[in-house]
Amino acid sequence: MRLPRLTGGMSDPTARSTLEAKTRYDPAEVEPRIAQVWLDSGLFHPEPAGSPQESYSIAIPPPNVTGSLHMGHAFQDSIMDTLIRYHRMLGRRTKWILGTDHAGIATQAQVERMLAEEGTSRQELGREEFEQRVWQWREQYGGQIVNQLKRLGASCDYDDERFTLDPPYVEAVLRVFVALYEKGYIYRDRYMVNWDPGSRSAISDLEVEDREVTDILYYIDYPLASGSGAITVATVRPETMLADTAIAVHPEDERYRRLVGEIAILPLVGRRLKIIADAYVKRDFGTGALKITPGHDPNDFEIGRRHGLKQISVIGEDGRITDAAPERFVGLTAAEAQEAVVAELREQGLVARTEPYPHTVPYSHRSGERIEPLISLQWFMRMDELARPAIEAVRRGRVRFHPERWARVYVDWMENIQPWVISRQLWWGHRIPVWYRGEQIYVATSPPEGEGWERDPDVLDTWFSSALWPFATLGWPQDTRELRSFYPTDVLVTARDIIFLWVARMVMMGLEFTDQVPFADVHIHAVIQAPDGRRMSKSLGTGIDPLDLIEGGPRPPVFEAGGEFPAYGADALRWGLLAMASSQDVKFAEDKISQGLQLTNKLWNASRLILLGVEPDAGADVNPRTVEDRWILSRLERARTEIDGRIERYDFSHAALGLYDFVYGELCDWYLELVKPRLRAGEAELQATLLHVLTQTLAIAHPMIPFVTEEIYRYLPGAEGLLAAGLPEAPAAQVDEMAEASVGRVIEAIQALRGWRDFAGVRAAATVPARLAAEGYEETGEHLARLARVAFTSDGAEPVATVPVPGGAVEILPSDDVDLEGAERRLAARRAKLEAEIERVEGKLGNQGFVAKAPPEVVAAERAKLERLRAELEAL
């Protein structure tokens, strides 16, 4: 692949003048331009060749085609792009598989809302025309999130974008359905399902979320047929009593033992209900007598199967009362029916009492509506056989979770896995490949021959097709070059909320159809919450649009300061999110994004200083002749090793903070300050060292902050191609512990002297006479004098102050710039404050009640604080 040159580097006279003019780094100008260069280069589209061992690949969790970039996307995409760029720079053939999901329920709902605004509906259009409208909508809006990924700097393979309803992908999905049907894993049955009235479809257990609500618990008298009284039941859903087919009590409940086998009369309906005994009944709930409604409660459904009870459904798929109920209730919504039923019961004196009842209620994660348990004819998938090898894959380490604790969560769920309802009552999606003619059923990837066949109207759960994502995107079931080169993928980066919905199912499908795990590692990242700890949500006013942080935009209401975000740029956002990437959920911190901007600006300014200070033909042979040169090469090697290791261990927070510490602290604040006189003097050996250090720093930083590093790289003398493509491997520098000790010593001494100057009120520009009474500064004494603004002399005058430094002390000699009386006053005030604080902490730690009752970490913190205070007082 031939990569473009951005410029001729600093050997090009125009490049130098351009860099001189760019006194400020402007991400708004740089980032779109660099992004286009990357896209034009073809760098992100690797040619398939060789084996997966020579490649590195990640399959992006496919965003919904309906979606736009939110903070969760930006967070995990920053992590994935760091991994992709890091391995690309190591020379691996790197592919970030890109695509979008058809998102059946979400997309259909979006288009149906649009049709409603037009005054029509999908029913009026018919299935074929409705599907055409969805495709049109997808063409118009489906590319939004992909363009936003480009703005973030995500180095996906945009030339090979996939969609879960592309014809080859559809072929893969149908092949899988037919194969699993032929093995007996997929079957059709009437069973209790979670019915979502909002989407008018069955959904799986994993798409249900429990919410805490407080309902009214009604105690209702059911008259006994014998005329000897009544049995009272408690329910929060009196409308479902219209479908009751029995009353159950616990077999060991002495209160009701005599009633087992008797008949009760269902109020309002008159149906005869047998009183049965079943161990499921909880004796401490309500009255201990349970109305059994097999058609509208999953537990009652199982009780009904055990006792052979009739299944009656009085609530339909539209959420309204069906004609299985008395005529006066037919057509009412469930809520309206509850009011009507309770009113009639009260009128007949059958409501014994009521009370508030807090409990958890299932709601659809998709539509937000309360789930209606219904018996429905659906397609199911038995999971036991698929789960067993997927469990073993994790236990044997073929799939590794990071952090490891999620492996236990995965295995626990898989060991108790239930059948999966895979059919959805939608029009948008993978239509189930089953045809019916009378009693005949035909299952195949293509329609049967002959007349009279009718295809099943349902589509497959979106997660069914998503489970094939890592291999279907690479051309499976065909034996493609892409599949041979990039499958299995290396790592999956995702959130914990879809371990069951997606991760587990991909492992099962990968093993079943490719005989390989789909990825070796699963990195479960934390969730970034709103600044106040709530979940991020536009409707709650807590959602943050990543593009508003990149390009500047309004702060959401959750930010009390209000106003607008500065245009931080993509690099700052990426670095800030990586710095927040903890193993625990974390509150969004704008100051981390601001810190990312500081880093990019600092790196830009340091690079300008170096590049404008070196000759265009500066040599490349690094020959460190001074202790500070040996020190920076040693620290560079340690930083590279540490940061690379953190990335490989998925510890992105420490990788980001380690980069910041090296660039901001060691490179800029110390090394460049130490060598400025040599840089001004044009020393050739220094120039070679500076260019080497800058080049390698750009390479280390590039995976996390790619735009600014690519922009700086174009100005390097002799720079070839793109930094994103990687650099020739540089020989590893030797860690020089003697140089590190020597420079570390002078840094500590400079900091001590600067601290003393601030405390003593010495003017910033003043140079103070002093005597060096310390060892170990033979190579660094000049740096100490210059950066601490002291003039060392052998004058025998009596010192006015002594500043402890490593290896001894610096004795401050008399000078008009030292206000001894003012310094003594400040010292005395500080001593008094320290003594008072020490006395307070000693008193607290001497209180046995505090030590015994306070949390251990609080006591430990107080003891550490006391040590710090005593050390400072001793130093004063």
mmCIF file with all atom_site columns, N, CA and C in Angstrom, residues 178-226:
data_model
loop_
_atom_site.group_PDB
_atom_site.id
_atom_site.type_symbol
_atom_site.label_atom_id
_atom_site.label_alt_id
_atom_site.label_comp_id
_atom_site.label_asym_id
_atom_site.label_entity_id
_atom_site.label_seq_id
_atom_site.pdbx_PDB_ins_code
_atom_site.Cartn_x
_atom_site.Cartn_y
_atom_site.Cartn_z
_atom_site.occupancy
_atom_site.B_iso_or_equiv
_atom_site.pdbx_formal_charge
_atom_site.auth_seq_id
_atom_site.auth_comp_id
_atom_site.auth_asym_id
_atom_site.auth_atom_id
_atom_site.pdbx_PDB_model_num
ATOM 1   N N  . VAL A 1 178 ? -31.886 -22.667 9.815  1.00 0.00 ? 178 VAL A N  1
ATOM 2   C CA . VAL A 1 178 ? -32.242 -23.983 9.263  1.00 0.00 ? 178 VAL A CA 1
ATOM 3   C C  . VAL A 1 178 ? -31.407 -25.078 9.927  1.00 0.00 ? 178 VAL A C  1
ATOM 4   N N  . ALA A 1 179 ? -30.111 -24.818 10.100 1.00 0.00 ? 179 ALA A N  1
ATOM 5   C CA . ALA A 1 179 ? -29.233 -25.827 10.710 1.00 0.00 ? 179 ALA A CA 1
ATOM 6   C C  . ALA A 1 179 ? -29.672 -26.145 12.139 1.00 0.00 ? 179 ALA A C  1
ATOM 7   N N  . LEU A 1 180 ? -30.002 -25.123 12.901 1.00 0.00 ? 180 LEU A N  1
ATOM 8   C CA . LEU A 1 180 ? -30.425 -25.345 14.288 1.00 0.00 ? 180 LEU A CA 1
ATOM 9   C C  . LEU A 1 180 ? -31.802 -26.002 14.354 1.00 0.00 ? 180 LEU A C  1
ATOM 10  N N  . TYR A 1 181 ? -32.660 -25.684 13.389 1.00 0.00 ? 181 TYR A N  1
ATOM 11  C CA . TYR A 1 181 ? -33.977 -26.344 13.330 1.00 0.00 ? 181 TYR A CA 1
ATOM 12  C C  . TYR A 1 181 ? -33.803 -27.839 13.040 1.00 0.00 ? 181 TYR A C  1
ATOM 13  N N  . GLU A 1 182 ? -32.920 -28.144 12.100 1.00 0.00 ? 182 GLU A N  1
ATOM 14  C CA . GLU A 1 182 ? -32.713 -29.547 11.728 1.00 0.00 ? 182 GLU A CA 1
ATOM 15  C C  . GLU A 1 182 ? -32.085 -30.343 12.873 1.00 0.00 ? 182 GLU A C  1
ATOM 16  N N  . LYS A 1 183 ? -31.341 -29.660 13.770 1.00 0.00 ? 183 LYS A N  1
ATOM 17  C CA . LYS A 1 183 ? -30.777 -30.348 14.928 1.00 0.00 ? 183 LYS A CA 1
ATOM 18  C C  . LYS A 1 183 ? -31.781 -30.464 16.073 1.00 0.00 ? 183 LYS A C  1
ATOM 19  N N  . GLY A 1 184 ? -32.935 -29.855 15.906 1.00 0.00 ? 184 GLY A N  1
ATOM 20  C CA . GLY A 1 184 ? -33.957 -29.927 16.941 1.00 0.00 ? 184 GLY A CA 1
ATOM 21  C C  . GLY A 1 184 ? -33.838 -28.860 18.008 1.00 0.00 ? 184 GLY A C  1
ATOM 22  N N  . TYR A 1 185 ? -32.921 -27.930 17.836 1.00 0.00 ? 185 TYR A N  1
ATOM 23  C CA . TYR A 1 185 ? -32.747 -26.872 18.834 1.00 0.00 ? 185 TYR A CA 1
ATOM 24  C C  . TYR A 1 185 ? -33.823 -25.788 18.699 1.00 0.00 ? 185 TYR A C  1
ATOM 25  N N  . ILE A 1 186 ? -34.286 -25.548 17.482 1.00 0.00 ? 186 ILE A N  1
ATOM 26  C CA . ILE A 1 186 ? -35.325 -24.544 17.252 1.00 0.00 ? 186 ILE A CA 1
ATOM 27  C C  . ILE A 1 186 ? -36.658 -25.260 17.063 1.00 0.00 ? 186 ILE A C  1
ATOM 28  N N  . TYR A 1 187 ? -37.668 -24.777 17.765 1.00 0.00 ? 187 TYR A N  1
ATOM 29  C CA . TYR A 1 187 ? -38.983 -25.422 17.709 1.00 0.00 ? 187 TYR A CA 1
ATOM 30  C C  . TYR A 1 187 ? -40.067 -24.361 17.920 1.00 0.00 ? 187 TYR A C  1
ATOM 31  N N  . ARG A 1 188 ? -41.306 -24.750 17.599 1.00 0.00 ? 188 ARG A N  1
ATOM 32  C CA . ARG A 1 188 ? -42.459 -23.845 17.753 1.00 0.00 ? 188 ARG A CA 1
ATOM 33  C C  . ARG A 1 188 ? -43.362 -24.389 18.856 1.00 0.00 ? 188 ARG A C  1
ATOM 34  N N  . ASP A 1 189 ? -43.863 -23.469 19.711 1.00 0.00 ? 189 ASP A N  1
ATOM 35  C CA . ASP A 1 189 ? -44.669 -23.932 20.830 1.00 0.00 ? 189 ASP A CA 1
ATOM 36  C C  . ASP A 1 189 ? -45.546 -22.788 21.325 1.00 0.00 ? 189 ASP A C  1
ATOM 37  N N  . ARG A 1 190 ? -46.651 -23.188 21.970 1.00 0.00 ? 190 ARG A N  1
ATOM 38  C CA . ARG A 1 190 ? -47.477 -22.219 22.686 1.00 0.00 ? 190 ARG A CA 1
ATOM 39  C C  . ARG A 1 190 ? -46.939 -22.163 24.109 1.00 0.00 ? 190 ARG A C  1
ATOM 40  N N  . TYR A 1 191 ? -46.505 -20.985 24.500 1.00 0.00 ? 191 TYR A N  1
ATOM 41  C CA . TYR A 1 191 ? -45.865 -20.886 25.801 1.00 0.00 ? 191 TYR A CA 1
ATOM 42  C C  . TYR A 1 191 ? -46.053 -19.468 26.332 1.00 0.00 ? 191 TYR A C  1
ATOM 43  N N  . MET A 1 192 ? -45.862 -19.334 27.628 1.00 0.00 ? 192 MET A N  1
ATOM 44  C CA . MET A 1 192 ? -45.945 -18.011 28.238 1.00 0.00 ? 192 MET A CA 1
ATOM 45  C C  . MET A 1 192 ? -44.741 -17.176 27.812 1.00 0.00 ? 192 MET A C  1
ATOM 46  N N  . VAL A 1 193 ? -45.016 -15.980 27.299 1.00 0.00 ? 193 VAL A N  1
ATOM 47  C CA . VAL A 1 193 ? -43.949 -15.096 26.840 1.00 0.00 ? 193 VAL A CA 1
ATOM 48  C C  . VAL A 1 193 ? -44.139 -13.716 27.465 1.00 0.00 ? 193 VAL A C  1
ATOM 49  N N  . ASN A 1 194 ? -43.065 -12.930 27.374 1.00 0.00 ? 194 ASN A N  1
ATOM 50  C CA . ASN A 1 194 ? -43.146 -11.517 27.767 1.00 0.00 ? 194 ASN A CA 1
ATOM 51  C C  . ASN A 1 194 ? -43.696 -10.736 26.580 1.00 0.00 ? 194 ASN A C  1
ATOM 52  N N  . TRP A 1 195 ? -44.940 -10.304 26.694 1.00 0.00 ? 195 TRP A N  1
ATOM 53  C CA . TRP A 1 195 ? -45.526 -9.567  25.578 1.00 0.00 ? 195 TRP A CA 1
ATOM 54  C C  . TRP A 1 195 ? -45.357 -8.074  25.829 1.00 0.00 ? 195 TRP A C  1
ATOM 55  N N  . ASP A 1 196 ? -44.772 -7.405  24.838 1.00 0.00 ? 196 ASP A N  1
ATOM 56  C CA . ASP A 1 196 ? -44.547 -5.962  24.922 1.00 0.00 ? 196 ASP A CA 1
ATOM 57  C C  . ASP A 1 196 ? -45.661 -5.251  24.160 1.00 0.00 ? 196 ASP A C  1
ATOM 58  N N  . PRO A 1 197 ? -46.641 -4.675  24.859 1.00 0.00 ? 197 PRO A N  1
ATOM 59  C CA . PRO A 1 197 ? -47.739 -4.002  24.149 1.00 0.00 ? 197 PRO A CA 1
ATOM 60  C C  . PRO A 1 197 ? -47.265 -2.810  23.320 1.00 0.00 ? 197 PRO A C  1
ATOM 61  N N  . GLY A 1 198 ? -46.113 -2.222  23.713 1.00 0.00 ? 198 GLY A N  1
ATOM 62  C CA . GLY A 1 198 ? -45.613 -1.070  22.963 1.00 0.00 ? 198 GLY A CA 1
ATOM 63  C C  . GLY A 1 198 ? -45.147 -1.437  21.570 1.00 0.00 ? 198 GLY A C  1
ATOM 64  N N  . SER A 1 199 ? -44.413 -2.551  21.443 1.00 0.00 ? 199 SER A N  1
ATOM 65  C CA . SER A 1 199 ? -43.924 -2.967  20.125 1.00 0.00 ? 199 SER A CA 1
ATOM 66  C C  . SER A 1 199 ? -44.818 -4.024  19.495 1.00 0.00 ? 199 SER A C  1
ATOM 67  N N  . ARG A 1 200 ? -45.843 -4.466  20.261 1.00 0.00 ? 200 ARG A N  1
ATOM 68  C CA . ARG A 1 200 ? -46.751 -5.520  19.804 1.00 0.00 ? 200 ARG A CA 1
ATOM 69  C C  . ARG A 1 200 ? -45.986 -6.788  19.424 1.00 0.00 ? 200 ARG A C  1
ATOM 70  N N  . SER A 1 201 ? -45.032 -7.161  20.289 1.00 0.00 ? 201 SER A N  1
ATOM 71  C CA . SER A 1 201 ? -44.202 -8.325  19.984 1.00 0.00 ? 201 SER A CA 1
ATOM 72  C C  . SER A 1 201 ? -43.791 -9.008  21.276 1.00 0.00 ? 201 SER A C  1
ATOM 73  N N  . ALA A 1 202 ? -43.500 -10.307 21.156 1.00 0.00 ? 202 ALA A N  1
ATOM 74  C CA . ALA A 1 202 ? -42.855 -11.012 22.258 1.00 0.00 ? 202 ALA A CA 1
ATOM 75  C C  . ALA A 1 202 ? -41.415 -10.534 22.356 1.00 0.00 ? 202 ALA A C  1
ATOM 76  N N  . ILE A 1 203 ? -40.875 -10.489 23.569 1.00 0.00 ? 203 ILE A N  1
ATOM 77  C CA . ILE A 1 203 ? -39.462 -10.168 23.759 1.00 0.00 ? 203 ILE A CA 1
ATOM 78  C C  . ILE A 1 203 ? -38.878 -11.170 24.750 1.00 0.00 ? 203 ILE A C  1
ATOM 79  N N  . SER A 1 204 ? -37.555 -11.284 24.764 1.00 0.00 ? 204 SER A N  1
ATOM 80  C CA . SER A 1 204 ? -36.907 -12.271 25.628 1.00 0.00 ? 204 SER A CA 1
ATOM 81  C C  . SER A 1 204 ? -36.795 -11.735 27.051 1.00 0.00 ? 204 SER A C  1
ATOM 82  N N  . ASP A 1 205 ? -36.486 -12.634 27.976 1.00 0.00 ? 205 ASP A N  1
ATOM 83  C CA . ASP A 1 205 ? -36.304 -12.241 29.373 1.00 0.00 ? 205 ASP A CA 1
ATOM 84  C C  . ASP A 1 205 ? -35.219 -11.177 29.516 1.00 0.00 ? 205 ASP A C  1
ATOM 85  N N  . LEU A 1 206 ? -34.194 -11.243 28.662 1.00 0.00 ? 206 LEU A N  1
ATOM 86  C CA . LEU A 1 206 ? -33.076 -10.314 28.779 1.00 0.00 ? 206 LEU A CA 1
ATOM 87  C C  . LEU A 1 206 ? -33.417 -8.911  28.309 1.00 0.00 ? 206 LEU A C  1
ATOM 88  N N  . GLU A 1 207 ? -34.572 -8.768  27.654 1.00 0.00 ? 207 GLU A N  1
ATOM 89  C CA . GLU A 1 207 ? -34.996 -7.444  27.205 1.00 0.00 ? 207 GLU A CA 1
ATOM 90  C C  . GLU A 1 207 ? -36.024 -6.836  28.163 1.00 0.00 ? 207 GLU A C  1
ATOM 91  N N  . VAL A 1 208 ? -36.156 -7.463  29.321 1.00 0.00 ? 208 VAL A N  1
ATOM 92  C CA . VAL A 1 208 ? -37.102 -7.010  30.340 1.00 0.00 ? 208 VAL A CA 1
ATOM 93  C C  . VAL A 1 208 ? -36.316 -6.395  31.489 1.00 0.00 ? 208 VAL A C  1
ATOM 94  N N  . GLU A 1 209 ? -36.787 -5.269  32.000 1.00 0.00 ? 209 GLU A N  1
ATOM 95  C CA . GLU A 1 209 ? -36.166 -4.655  33.174 1.00 0.00 ? 209 GLU A CA 1
ATOM 96  C C  . GLU A 1 209 ? -37.194 -4.539  34.283 1.00 0.00 ? 209 GLU A C  1
ATOM 97  N N  . ASP A 1 210 ? -36.775 -4.853  35.489 1.00 0.00 ? 210 ASP A N  1
ATOM 98  C CA . ASP A 1 210 ? -37.668 -4.770  36.643 1.00 0.00 ? 210 ASP A CA 1
ATOM 99  C C  . ASP A 1 210 ? -37.651 -3.364  37.219 1.00 0.00 ? 210 ASP A C  1
ATOM 100 N N  . ARG A 1 211 ? -38.842 -2.860  37.549 1.00 0.00 ? 211 ARG A N  1
ATOM 101 C CA . ARG A 1 211 ? -38.957 -1.555  38.193 1.00 0.00 ? 211 ARG A CA 1
ATOM 102 C C  . ARG A 1 211 ? -39.738 -1.700  39.491 1.00 0.00 ? 211 ARG A C  1
ATOM 103 N N  . GLU A 1 212 ? -39.353 -0.899  40.462 1.00 0.00 ? 212 GLU A N  1
ATOM 104 C CA . GLU A 1 212 ? -40.070 -0.880  41.734 1.00 0.00 ? 212 GLU A CA 1
ATOM 105 C C  . GLU A 1 212 ? -41.306 0.005   41.586 1.00 0.00 ? 212 GLU A C  1
ATOM 106 N N  . VAL A 1 213 ? -42.474 -0.567  41.837 1.00 0.00 ? 213 VAL A N  1
ATOM 107 C CA . VAL A 1 213 ? -43.724 0.202   41.792 1.00 0.00 ? 213 VAL A CA 1
ATOM 108 C C  . VAL A 1 213 ? -44.541 -0.147  43.035 1.00 0.00 ? 213 VAL A C  1
ATOM 109 N N  . THR A 1 214 ? -45.493 0.718   43.343 1.00 0.00 ? 214 THR A N  1
ATOM 110 C CA . THR A 1 214 ? -46.429 0.440   44.437 1.00 0.00 ? 214 THR A CA 1
ATOM 111 C C  . THR A 1 214 ? -47.833 0.335   43.845 1.00 0.00 ? 214 THR A C  1
ATOM 112 N N  . ASP A 1 215 ? -48.393 -0.868  43.895 1.00 0.00 ? 215 ASP A N  1
ATOM 113 C CA . ASP A 1 215 ? -49.748 -1.117  43.409 1.00 0.00 ? 215 ASP A CA 1
ATOM 114 C C  . ASP A 1 215 ? -50.692 -1.274  44.603 1.00 0.00 ? 215 ASP A C  1
ATOM 115 N N  . ILE A 1 216 ? -51.963 -1.391  44.302 1.00 0.00 ? 216 ILE A N  1
ATOM 116 C CA . ILE A 1 216 ? -52.955 -1.683  45.352 1.00 0.00 ? 216 ILE A CA 1
ATOM 117 C C  . ILE A 1 216 ? -53.182 -3.183  45.380 1.00 0.00 ? 216 ILE A C  1
ATOM 118 N N  . LEU A 1 217 ? -53.053 -3.765  46.564 1.00 0.00 ? 217 LEU A N  1
ATOM 119 C CA . LEU A 1 217 ? -53.320 -5.194  46.754 1.00 0.00 ? 217 LEU A CA 1
ATOM 120 C C  . LEU A 1 217 ? -54.775 -5.342  47.201 1.00 0.00 ? 217 LEU A C  1
ATOM 121 N N  . TYR A 1 218 ? -55.570 -5.985  46.338 1.00 0.00 ? 218 TYR A N  1
ATOM 122 C CA . TYR A 1 218 ? -56.997 -6.169  46.612 1.00 0.00 ? 218 TYR A CA 1
ATOM 123 C C  . TYR A 1 218 ? -57.216 -7.548  47.241 1.00 0.00 ? 218 TYR A C  1
ATOM 124 N N  . TYR A 1 219 ? -57.944 -7.589  48.343 1.00 0.00 ? 219 TYR A N  1
ATOM 125 C CA . TYR A 1 219 ? -58.363 -8.847  48.977 1.00 0.00 ? 219 TYR A CA 1
ATOM 126 C C  . TYR A 1 219 ? -59.803 -9.111  48.539 1.00 0.00 ? 219 TYR A C  1
ATOM 127 N N  . ILE A 1 220 ? -60.011 -10.175 47.771 1.00 0.00 ? 220 ILE A N  1
ATOM 128 C CA . ILE A 1 220 ? -61.309 -10.435 47.125 1.00 0.00 ? 220 ILE A CA 1
ATOM 129 C C  . ILE A 1 220 ? -61.872 -11.758 47.634 1.00 0.00 ? 220 ILE A C  1
ATOM 130 N N  . ASP A 1 221 ? -63.150 -11.734 48.000 1.00 0.00 ? 221 ASP A N  1
ATOM 131 C CA . ASP A 1 221 ? -63.832 -12.947 48.462 1.00 0.00 ? 221 ASP A CA 1
ATOM 132 C C  . ASP A 1 221 ? -64.375 -13.741 47.283 1.00 0.00 ? 221 ASP A C  1
ATOM 133 N N  . TYR A 1 222 ? -63.985 -15.028 47.210 1.00 0.00 ? 222 TYR A N  1
ATOM 134 C CA . TYR A 1 222 ? -64.534 -15.947 46.211 1.00 0.00 ? 222 TYR A CA 1
ATOM 135 C C  . TYR A 1 222 ? -65.500 -16.881 46.960 1.00 0.00 ? 222 TYR A C  1
ATOM 136 N N  . PRO A 1 223 ? -66.828 -16.787 46.724 1.00 0.00 ? 223 PRO A N  1
ATOM 137 C CA . PRO A 1 223 ? -67.798 -17.619 47.452 1.00 0.00 ? 223 PRO A CA 1
ATOM 138 C C  . PRO A 1 223 ? -67.547 -19.103 47.190 1.00 0.00 ? 223 PRO A C  1
ATOM 139 N N  . LEU A 1 224 ? -67.717 -19.910 48.219 1.00 0.00 ? 224 LEU A N  1
ATOM 140 C CA . LEU A 1 224 ? -67.627 -21.367 48.067 1.00 0.00 ? 224 LEU A CA 1
ATOM 141 C C  . LEU A 1 224 ? -68.934 -21.897 47.499 1.00 0.00 ? 224 LEU A C  1
ATOM 142 N N  . ALA A 1 225 ? -68.853 -22.886 46.601 1.00 0.00 ? 225 ALA A N  1
ATOM 143 C CA . ALA A 1 225 ? -70.054 -23.450 45.961 1.00 0.00 ? 225 ALA A CA 1
ATOM 144 C C  . ALA A 1 225 ? -70.955 -24.135 46.984 1.00 0.00 ? 225 ALA A C  1
ATOM 145 N N  . SER A 1 226 ? -70.363 -24.564 48.079 1.00 0.00 ? 226 SER A N  1
ATOM 146 C CA . SER A 1 226 ? -71.145 -25.261 49.104 1.00 0.00 ? 226 SER A CA 1
ATOM 147 C C  . SER A 1 226 ? -72.029 -24.309 49.890 1.00 0.00 ? 226 SER A C  1
#
